[in-house]
Short mmCIF file of N, CA and C in Angstrom, two decimals:
data_model
loop_
_atom_site.label_atom_id
_atom_site.label_comp_id
_atom_site.label_asym_id
_atom_site.label_seq_id
_atom_site.Cartn_x
_atom_site.Cartn_y
_atom_site.Cartn_z
N GLN A 1 70.01 67.42 113.26
CA GLN A 1 69.72 68.32 112.16
C GLN A 1 68.44 69.09 112.44
N VAL A 2 68.28 70.16 111.68
CA VAL A 2 67.17 71.09 111.89
C VAL A 2 66.23 71.05 110.69
N GLN A 3 64.95 71.12 110.96
CA GLN A 3 63.99 71.19 109.86
C GLN A 3 63.81 72.64 109.45
N LEU A 4 64.00 72.90 108.16
CA LEU A 4 63.89 74.24 107.61
C LEU A 4 62.87 74.23 106.48
N VAL A 5 62.08 75.27 106.39
CA VAL A 5 61.06 75.36 105.35
C VAL A 5 61.15 76.73 104.68
N GLU A 6 61.47 76.72 103.39
CA GLU A 6 61.53 77.96 102.63
C GLU A 6 60.19 78.21 101.93
N SER A 7 59.91 79.47 101.69
CA SER A 7 58.73 79.85 100.93
C SER A 7 58.97 81.21 100.29
N GLY A 8 58.06 81.59 99.38
CA GLY A 8 58.13 82.91 98.78
C GLY A 8 58.65 82.94 97.35
N GLY A 9 59.03 81.79 96.83
CA GLY A 9 59.50 81.78 95.46
C GLY A 9 58.37 82.01 94.47
N GLY A 10 58.74 82.19 93.21
CA GLY A 10 57.74 82.41 92.18
C GLY A 10 58.39 82.87 90.91
N SER A 11 57.55 83.37 90.01
CA SER A 11 58.03 83.88 88.72
C SER A 11 57.93 85.39 88.70
N VAL A 12 58.94 86.02 88.18
CA VAL A 12 58.99 87.48 88.16
C VAL A 12 59.75 87.92 86.91
N GLN A 13 59.46 89.10 86.44
CA GLN A 13 60.20 89.64 85.30
C GLN A 13 61.51 90.25 85.77
N ALA A 14 62.46 90.33 84.86
CA ALA A 14 63.75 90.94 85.16
C ALA A 14 63.53 92.35 85.72
N GLY A 15 64.30 92.67 86.75
CA GLY A 15 64.16 93.95 87.41
C GLY A 15 63.23 93.92 88.60
N GLY A 16 62.48 92.83 88.74
CA GLY A 16 61.53 92.70 89.83
C GLY A 16 62.17 92.25 91.13
N SER A 17 61.31 92.02 92.12
CA SER A 17 61.77 91.65 93.46
C SER A 17 60.95 90.48 94.00
N LEU A 18 61.59 89.74 94.87
CA LEU A 18 60.92 88.68 95.63
C LEU A 18 61.55 88.63 97.02
N ARG A 19 60.75 88.18 98.00
CA ARG A 19 61.30 87.96 99.33
C ARG A 19 61.03 86.53 99.73
N LEU A 20 62.10 85.82 100.02
CA LEU A 20 62.00 84.45 100.48
C LEU A 20 62.05 84.41 102.00
N SER A 21 61.37 83.42 102.56
CA SER A 21 61.39 83.22 104.00
C SER A 21 61.94 81.84 104.32
N CYS A 22 62.53 81.71 105.48
CA CYS A 22 63.05 80.42 105.95
C CYS A 22 62.64 80.26 107.40
N VAL A 23 61.69 79.37 107.63
CA VAL A 23 61.22 79.09 108.99
C VAL A 23 61.99 77.91 109.54
N ALA A 24 62.53 78.07 110.73
CA ALA A 24 63.28 76.99 111.37
C ALA A 24 62.43 76.32 112.45
N ALA A 25 62.46 75.02 112.46
CA ALA A 25 61.72 74.28 113.47
C ALA A 25 62.39 74.43 114.83
N SER A 26 61.74 73.94 115.85
CA SER A 26 62.29 74.02 117.20
C SER A 26 63.66 73.36 117.25
N GLY A 27 64.50 73.88 118.10
CA GLY A 27 65.84 73.36 118.21
C GLY A 27 66.86 74.25 117.54
N PHE A 28 66.39 75.21 116.78
CA PHE A 28 67.29 76.16 116.12
C PHE A 28 66.85 77.56 116.49
N SER A 29 67.82 78.38 116.82
CA SER A 29 67.53 79.77 117.17
C SER A 29 68.36 80.69 116.30
N TYR A 30 67.64 81.54 115.54
CA TYR A 30 68.35 82.51 114.72
C TYR A 30 69.21 83.45 115.56
N SER A 31 68.78 83.73 116.75
CA SER A 31 69.52 84.69 117.57
C SER A 31 70.86 84.15 118.03
N SER A 32 71.03 82.83 118.02
CA SER A 32 72.28 82.26 118.52
C SER A 32 72.99 81.40 117.48
N SER A 33 72.62 81.55 116.23
CA SER A 33 73.28 80.77 115.18
C SER A 33 73.33 81.57 113.90
N CYS A 34 74.33 81.28 113.09
CA CYS A 34 74.35 81.86 111.76
C CYS A 34 73.48 81.00 110.83
N MET A 35 73.19 81.53 109.64
CA MET A 35 72.33 80.83 108.68
C MET A 35 72.81 81.17 107.29
N GLY A 36 72.87 80.17 106.44
CA GLY A 36 73.33 80.39 105.08
C GLY A 36 72.21 80.31 104.06
N TRP A 37 72.42 80.94 102.92
CA TRP A 37 71.50 80.87 101.79
C TRP A 37 72.27 80.42 100.56
N PHE A 38 71.63 79.55 99.81
CA PHE A 38 72.25 78.97 98.62
C PHE A 38 71.24 78.95 97.48
N ARG A 39 71.74 78.71 96.30
CA ARG A 39 70.87 78.49 95.16
C ARG A 39 71.52 77.47 94.23
N GLN A 40 70.67 76.82 93.46
CA GLN A 40 71.16 75.84 92.50
C GLN A 40 70.31 75.90 91.25
N ALA A 41 70.96 76.19 90.15
CA ALA A 41 70.30 76.20 88.85
C ALA A 41 70.47 74.83 88.19
N PRO A 42 69.57 74.45 87.30
CA PRO A 42 69.69 73.15 86.62
C PRO A 42 71.04 72.99 85.94
N GLY A 43 71.68 71.87 86.21
CA GLY A 43 72.95 71.59 85.57
C GLY A 43 74.14 72.31 86.17
N LYS A 44 73.90 73.06 87.25
CA LYS A 44 75.00 73.81 87.87
C LYS A 44 75.19 73.37 89.32
N GLU A 45 76.35 73.67 89.86
CA GLU A 45 76.62 73.35 91.25
C GLU A 45 75.89 74.32 92.17
N ARG A 46 75.66 73.84 93.38
CA ARG A 46 75.04 74.71 94.38
C ARG A 46 75.99 75.87 94.69
N GLU A 47 75.42 77.06 94.72
CA GLU A 47 76.19 78.28 94.93
C GLU A 47 75.80 78.95 96.24
N GLY A 48 76.76 79.24 97.07
CA GLY A 48 76.50 80.00 98.28
C GLY A 48 76.32 81.46 97.93
N ILE A 49 75.23 82.06 98.33
CA ILE A 49 74.99 83.46 97.99
C ILE A 49 75.12 84.39 99.17
N GLY A 50 75.14 83.83 100.38
CA GLY A 50 75.37 84.68 101.53
C GLY A 50 75.02 84.01 102.84
N PHE A 51 75.38 84.66 103.92
CA PHE A 51 74.99 84.16 105.24
C PHE A 51 74.88 85.33 106.21
N ILE A 52 74.16 85.07 107.27
CA ILE A 52 73.94 86.07 108.30
C ILE A 52 74.45 85.50 109.62
N TYR A 53 75.03 86.35 110.47
CA TYR A 53 75.64 85.86 111.70
C TYR A 53 75.53 86.92 112.79
N ASN A 54 75.99 86.52 113.97
CA ASN A 54 76.04 87.43 115.11
C ASN A 54 74.66 88.01 115.43
N GLY A 55 73.70 87.11 115.52
CA GLY A 55 72.36 87.54 115.88
C GLY A 55 71.65 88.38 114.84
N GLY A 56 72.21 88.42 113.65
CA GLY A 56 71.60 89.18 112.58
C GLY A 56 72.30 90.50 112.30
N SER A 57 73.35 90.78 113.04
CA SER A 57 74.03 92.07 112.87
C SER A 57 75.07 92.06 111.77
N GLY A 58 75.42 90.85 111.30
CA GLY A 58 76.43 90.77 110.26
C GLY A 58 75.97 89.93 109.08
N THR A 59 76.37 90.34 107.88
CA THR A 59 76.02 89.58 106.68
C THR A 59 77.23 89.56 105.74
N VAL A 60 77.29 88.50 104.97
CA VAL A 60 78.31 88.34 103.93
C VAL A 60 77.59 87.89 102.67
N TYR A 61 77.98 88.44 101.53
CA TYR A 61 77.34 88.11 100.27
C TYR A 61 78.36 87.69 99.22
N ALA A 62 77.91 86.83 98.34
CA ALA A 62 78.72 86.51 97.17
C ALA A 62 78.70 87.69 96.22
N ALA A 63 79.74 87.80 95.44
CA ALA A 63 79.86 88.93 94.51
C ALA A 63 78.70 88.97 93.52
N SER A 64 78.17 87.80 93.18
CA SER A 64 77.11 87.72 92.17
C SER A 64 75.81 88.36 92.63
N VAL A 65 75.62 88.54 93.93
CA VAL A 65 74.36 89.09 94.43
C VAL A 65 74.55 90.33 95.30
N LYS A 66 75.77 90.66 95.61
CA LYS A 66 76.04 91.80 96.49
C LYS A 66 75.47 93.08 95.91
N GLY A 67 74.77 93.81 96.76
CA GLY A 67 74.15 95.05 96.32
C GLY A 67 72.73 94.87 95.80
N ARG A 68 72.32 93.64 95.53
CA ARG A 68 70.98 93.36 95.05
C ARG A 68 70.16 92.53 96.03
N PHE A 69 70.83 91.65 96.76
CA PHE A 69 70.15 90.77 97.71
C PHE A 69 70.47 91.22 99.13
N THR A 70 69.49 91.02 100.02
CA THR A 70 69.68 91.37 101.43
C THR A 70 69.17 90.24 102.31
N ILE A 71 70.03 89.76 103.18
CA ILE A 71 69.65 88.72 104.14
C ILE A 71 69.34 89.37 105.47
N SER A 72 68.24 88.97 106.07
CA SER A 72 67.86 89.50 107.38
C SER A 72 67.15 88.40 108.17
N GLN A 73 66.78 88.73 109.38
CA GLN A 73 66.09 87.75 110.21
C GLN A 73 65.25 88.47 111.25
N ASP A 74 64.23 87.77 111.71
CA ASP A 74 63.39 88.26 112.80
C ASP A 74 63.58 87.27 113.95
N ASN A 75 64.37 87.66 114.93
CA ASN A 75 64.70 86.73 116.01
C ASN A 75 63.46 86.35 116.83
N ALA A 76 62.55 87.27 116.98
CA ALA A 76 61.35 86.97 117.76
C ALA A 76 60.48 85.91 117.09
N LYS A 77 60.44 85.96 115.76
CA LYS A 77 59.64 84.99 115.00
C LYS A 77 60.45 83.77 114.60
N ASN A 78 61.77 83.86 114.78
CA ASN A 78 62.68 82.78 114.38
C ASN A 78 62.56 82.46 112.88
N VAL A 79 62.57 83.53 112.09
CA VAL A 79 62.43 83.42 110.65
C VAL A 79 63.56 84.21 109.98
N GLY A 80 64.08 83.65 108.91
CA GLY A 80 65.07 84.35 108.12
C GLY A 80 64.48 84.78 106.79
N TYR A 81 65.08 85.81 106.21
CA TYR A 81 64.56 86.35 104.96
C TYR A 81 65.69 86.58 103.96
N LEU A 82 65.34 86.42 102.71
CA LEU A 82 66.24 86.78 101.62
C LEU A 82 65.46 87.70 100.70
N GLN A 83 65.77 88.99 100.77
CA GLN A 83 65.15 89.98 99.89
C GLN A 83 65.97 90.07 98.61
N MET A 84 65.31 89.85 97.50
CA MET A 84 66.01 89.84 96.21
C MET A 84 65.45 90.96 95.34
N ASP A 85 66.27 91.91 95.00
CA ASP A 85 65.88 93.04 94.17
C ASP A 85 66.68 93.03 92.88
N SER A 86 66.21 93.79 91.91
CA SER A 86 66.89 93.90 90.62
C SER A 86 67.22 92.53 90.06
N LEU A 87 66.24 91.65 90.08
CA LEU A 87 66.47 90.28 89.67
C LEU A 87 66.81 90.19 88.18
N LYS A 88 67.66 89.23 87.87
CA LYS A 88 68.12 88.99 86.51
C LYS A 88 67.75 87.57 86.10
N PRO A 89 67.65 87.30 84.82
CA PRO A 89 67.35 85.92 84.39
C PRO A 89 68.36 84.90 84.93
N GLU A 90 69.60 85.32 85.11
CA GLU A 90 70.61 84.40 85.64
C GLU A 90 70.43 84.10 87.12
N ASP A 91 69.51 84.76 87.78
CA ASP A 91 69.17 84.44 89.17
C ASP A 91 68.19 83.28 89.25
N THR A 92 67.70 82.82 88.10
CA THR A 92 66.77 81.70 88.10
C THR A 92 67.43 80.46 88.69
N ALA A 93 66.82 79.91 89.74
CA ALA A 93 67.39 78.77 90.46
C ALA A 93 66.43 78.35 91.55
N ARG A 94 66.77 77.25 92.18
CA ARG A 94 66.07 76.85 93.39
C ARG A 94 66.89 77.39 94.56
N TYR A 95 66.23 78.03 95.49
CA TYR A 95 66.91 78.69 96.60
C TYR A 95 66.67 77.93 97.90
N PHE A 96 67.75 77.83 98.68
CA PHE A 96 67.73 77.06 99.91
C PHE A 96 68.29 77.89 101.07
N CYS A 97 67.75 77.67 102.27
CA CYS A 97 68.43 78.11 103.46
C CYS A 97 69.09 76.89 104.09
N ALA A 98 70.11 77.13 104.90
CA ALA A 98 70.86 76.02 105.48
C ALA A 98 71.35 76.39 106.87
N ALA A 99 71.22 75.43 107.79
CA ALA A 99 71.70 75.62 109.15
C ALA A 99 73.07 74.98 109.30
N PRO A 100 73.96 75.63 110.03
CA PRO A 100 75.35 75.16 110.08
C PRO A 100 75.56 73.99 111.02
N ILE A 101 76.65 73.28 110.78
CA ILE A 101 77.06 72.18 111.66
C ILE A 101 77.42 72.74 113.04
N ARG A 102 78.18 73.81 113.03
CA ARG A 102 78.54 74.52 114.26
C ARG A 102 77.87 75.88 114.24
N SER A 103 77.17 76.20 115.27
CA SER A 103 76.23 77.34 115.25
C SER A 103 76.87 78.67 114.89
N HIS A 104 78.16 78.84 115.14
CA HIS A 104 78.78 80.13 114.86
C HIS A 104 79.76 80.07 113.69
N VAL A 105 79.70 79.00 112.94
CA VAL A 105 80.63 78.84 111.82
C VAL A 105 79.84 78.70 110.53
N CYS A 106 79.83 79.75 109.76
CA CYS A 106 79.15 79.77 108.46
C CYS A 106 80.12 80.27 107.40
N GLY A 107 79.82 79.96 106.18
CA GLY A 107 80.62 80.44 105.07
C GLY A 107 79.83 80.27 103.79
N LEU A 108 80.45 80.56 102.68
CA LEU A 108 79.76 80.43 101.39
C LEU A 108 79.85 79.02 100.82
N GLY A 109 80.60 78.14 101.47
CA GLY A 109 80.69 76.76 101.02
C GLY A 109 79.68 75.88 101.72
N SER A 110 79.16 74.90 101.00
CA SER A 110 78.14 74.03 101.57
C SER A 110 78.68 73.12 102.66
N ARG A 111 80.00 72.98 102.76
CA ARG A 111 80.59 72.08 103.75
C ARG A 111 80.33 72.54 105.19
N PHE A 112 79.93 73.79 105.38
CA PHE A 112 79.69 74.31 106.72
C PHE A 112 78.31 73.91 107.25
N TYR A 113 77.47 73.31 106.42
CA TYR A 113 76.06 73.12 106.76
C TYR A 113 75.66 71.66 106.69
N ASN A 114 74.72 71.29 107.55
CA ASN A 114 74.22 69.92 107.50
C ASN A 114 72.70 69.83 107.55
N SER A 115 72.03 70.96 107.52
CA SER A 115 70.57 70.94 107.49
C SER A 115 70.11 71.86 106.37
N TRP A 116 69.24 71.34 105.53
CA TRP A 116 68.79 72.08 104.35
C TRP A 116 67.27 72.00 104.25
N GLY A 117 66.68 73.09 103.79
CA GLY A 117 65.27 73.05 103.48
C GLY A 117 65.04 72.38 102.14
N GLN A 118 63.78 72.30 101.74
CA GLN A 118 63.44 71.67 100.46
C GLN A 118 63.65 72.62 99.29
N GLY A 119 63.82 73.88 99.60
CA GLY A 119 64.05 74.86 98.56
C GLY A 119 62.77 75.45 98.00
N THR A 120 62.91 76.60 97.37
CA THR A 120 61.79 77.26 96.71
C THR A 120 62.30 77.79 95.38
N GLN A 121 61.50 77.61 94.34
CA GLN A 121 61.93 77.95 92.98
C GLN A 121 61.72 79.43 92.69
N VAL A 122 62.73 80.02 92.10
CA VAL A 122 62.66 81.40 91.63
C VAL A 122 62.96 81.40 90.13
N THR A 123 62.05 81.96 89.36
CA THR A 123 62.22 82.03 87.91
C THR A 123 62.11 83.48 87.47
N VAL A 124 63.14 83.96 86.79
CA VAL A 124 63.18 85.34 86.34
C VAL A 124 63.19 85.34 84.82
N SER A 125 62.20 86.00 84.25
CA SER A 125 62.09 86.05 82.80
C SER A 125 62.58 87.40 82.27
N SER A 126 63.10 87.38 81.06
CA SER A 126 63.64 88.61 80.47
C SER A 126 62.57 89.38 79.74
#
Protein backbone atom coordinates (compact mmCIF):
# COMPACT_ATOMS: atom_id res chain seq x y z
CA GLN A 1 0.00 0.00 0.00
CA VAL A 2 0.93 3.62 -0.51
CA GLN A 3 1.02 6.42 2.02
CA LEU A 4 -1.07 9.37 0.89
CA VAL A 5 -1.47 12.73 2.60
CA GLU A 6 -4.22 15.17 1.70
CA SER A 7 -4.24 18.85 2.59
CA GLY A 8 -5.98 22.08 1.67
CA GLY A 9 -9.38 21.59 3.24
CA GLY A 10 -11.16 24.28 5.18
CA SER A 11 -14.31 26.32 5.52
CA VAL A 12 -15.67 28.39 2.66
CA GLN A 13 -18.91 30.11 1.74
CA ALA A 14 -21.12 28.80 -1.03
CA GLY A 15 -19.79 29.82 -4.41
CA GLY A 16 -16.21 29.79 -3.19
CA SER A 17 -13.25 27.65 -4.17
CA LEU A 18 -10.70 25.38 -2.56
CA ARG A 19 -7.79 23.36 -3.89
CA LEU A 20 -6.89 20.09 -2.25
CA SER A 21 -3.53 18.41 -2.61
CA CYS A 22 -2.57 14.74 -2.36
CA VAL A 23 1.08 13.93 -1.79
CA ALA A 24 2.10 10.34 -2.44
CA ALA A 25 4.96 8.74 -0.59
CA SER A 26 7.75 6.90 -2.37
CA GLY A 27 6.67 3.83 -4.25
CA PHE A 28 3.86 5.57 -6.10
CA SER A 29 4.24 7.53 -9.29
CA TYR A 30 1.50 9.76 -10.60
CA SER A 31 2.99 9.52 -14.06
CA SER A 32 2.47 5.76 -14.21
CA SER A 33 -0.70 5.27 -12.19
CA CYS A 34 -4.22 6.53 -12.01
CA MET A 35 -5.54 8.17 -8.83
CA GLY A 36 -9.02 8.49 -7.44
CA TRP A 37 -10.76 11.13 -5.35
CA PHE A 38 -13.60 10.45 -2.96
CA ARG A 39 -15.64 12.20 -0.34
CA GLN A 40 -17.74 11.12 2.59
CA ALA A 41 -20.30 13.19 4.43
CA PRO A 42 -21.50 12.25 7.93
CA GLY A 43 -24.04 9.47 7.78
CA LYS A 44 -23.50 8.90 4.07
CA GLU A 45 -21.57 6.37 2.02
CA ARG A 46 -18.24 7.22 0.49
CA GLU A 47 -18.78 8.76 -2.93
CA GLY A 48 -16.35 8.57 -5.82
CA ILE A 49 -16.09 12.02 -7.37
CA GLY A 50 -13.50 11.39 -10.04
CA PHE A 51 -10.18 9.98 -11.11
CA ILE A 52 -7.25 10.89 -13.28
CA TYR A 53 -5.38 8.48 -15.56
CA ASN A 54 -2.95 8.12 -18.42
CA GLY A 55 -0.26 10.27 -16.87
CA GLY A 56 -2.73 13.03 -16.17
CA SER A 57 -4.12 13.38 -19.68
CA GLY A 58 -7.49 11.86 -18.86
CA THR A 59 -10.10 12.56 -16.20
CA VAL A 60 -13.51 11.20 -15.30
CA TYR A 61 -15.97 12.94 -12.98
CA ALA A 62 -19.14 12.04 -11.19
CA ALA A 63 -22.20 13.91 -12.35
CA SER A 64 -22.48 15.63 -8.97
CA VAL A 65 -19.21 17.54 -9.50
CA LYS A 66 -18.72 17.62 -13.26
CA GLY A 67 -18.12 21.13 -14.51
CA ARG A 68 -17.24 22.42 -11.03
CA PHE A 69 -14.33 20.23 -9.91
CA THR A 70 -11.06 19.65 -11.75
CA ILE A 71 -8.56 16.89 -11.04
CA SER A 72 -4.96 17.44 -12.09
CA GLN A 73 -1.46 16.38 -11.15
CA ASP A 74 2.12 17.53 -11.23
CA ASN A 75 4.19 14.53 -12.26
CA ALA A 76 7.48 16.22 -11.43
CA LYS A 77 6.35 16.90 -7.85
CA ASN A 78 4.35 13.67 -7.62
CA VAL A 79 1.36 15.56 -6.28
CA GLY A 80 -2.29 15.41 -7.23
CA TYR A 81 -4.80 18.21 -6.99
CA LEU A 82 -8.54 18.60 -6.70
CA GLN A 83 -9.67 22.11 -7.65
CA MET A 84 -13.17 22.75 -6.37
CA ASP A 85 -15.09 25.74 -7.69
CA SER A 86 -18.67 26.93 -7.26
CA LEU A 87 -18.87 25.03 -4.01
CA LYS A 88 -22.26 24.20 -2.56
CA PRO A 89 -23.29 23.31 1.00
CA GLU A 90 -23.92 19.75 -0.20
CA ASP A 91 -20.21 19.47 -1.04
CA THR A 92 -19.48 19.48 2.69
CA ALA A 93 -17.60 16.25 3.41
CA ARG A 94 -14.26 14.74 4.19
CA TYR A 95 -12.27 14.36 0.99
CA PHE A 96 -9.83 11.56 0.24
CA CYS A 97 -7.40 10.60 -2.47
CA ALA A 98 -6.89 6.91 -3.16
CA ALA A 99 -4.29 4.82 -4.96
CA PRO A 100 -5.52 1.87 -6.99
CA ILE A 101 -4.87 -1.83 -6.47
CA ARG A 102 -3.78 -2.07 -10.10
CA SER A 103 -1.95 1.00 -11.34
CA HIS A 104 -3.97 1.44 -14.53
CA VAL A 105 -7.38 0.43 -13.23
CA CYS A 106 -9.42 3.18 -11.61
CA GLY A 107 -13.10 3.90 -11.36
CA LEU A 108 -15.65 5.72 -9.26
CA GLY A 109 -16.11 2.73 -6.96
CA SER A 110 -13.98 2.28 -3.88
CA ARG A 111 -13.36 -1.38 -4.76
CA PHE A 112 -10.62 -0.31 -7.20
CA TYR A 113 -8.45 1.16 -4.43
CA ASN A 114 -6.50 -0.13 -1.48
CA SER A 115 -4.57 2.89 -0.26
CA TRP A 116 -6.28 5.91 1.28
CA GLY A 117 -5.14 9.11 2.85
CA GLN A 118 -6.47 10.38 6.16
CA GLY A 119 -8.68 12.85 4.39
CA THR A 120 -9.18 16.58 4.70
CA GLN A 121 -12.40 18.27 5.79
CA VAL A 122 -14.26 20.66 3.53
CA THR A 123 -17.14 22.67 4.97
CA VAL A 124 -19.29 24.88 2.78
CA SER A 125 -21.68 27.30 4.43
CA SER A 126 -24.71 28.89 2.80
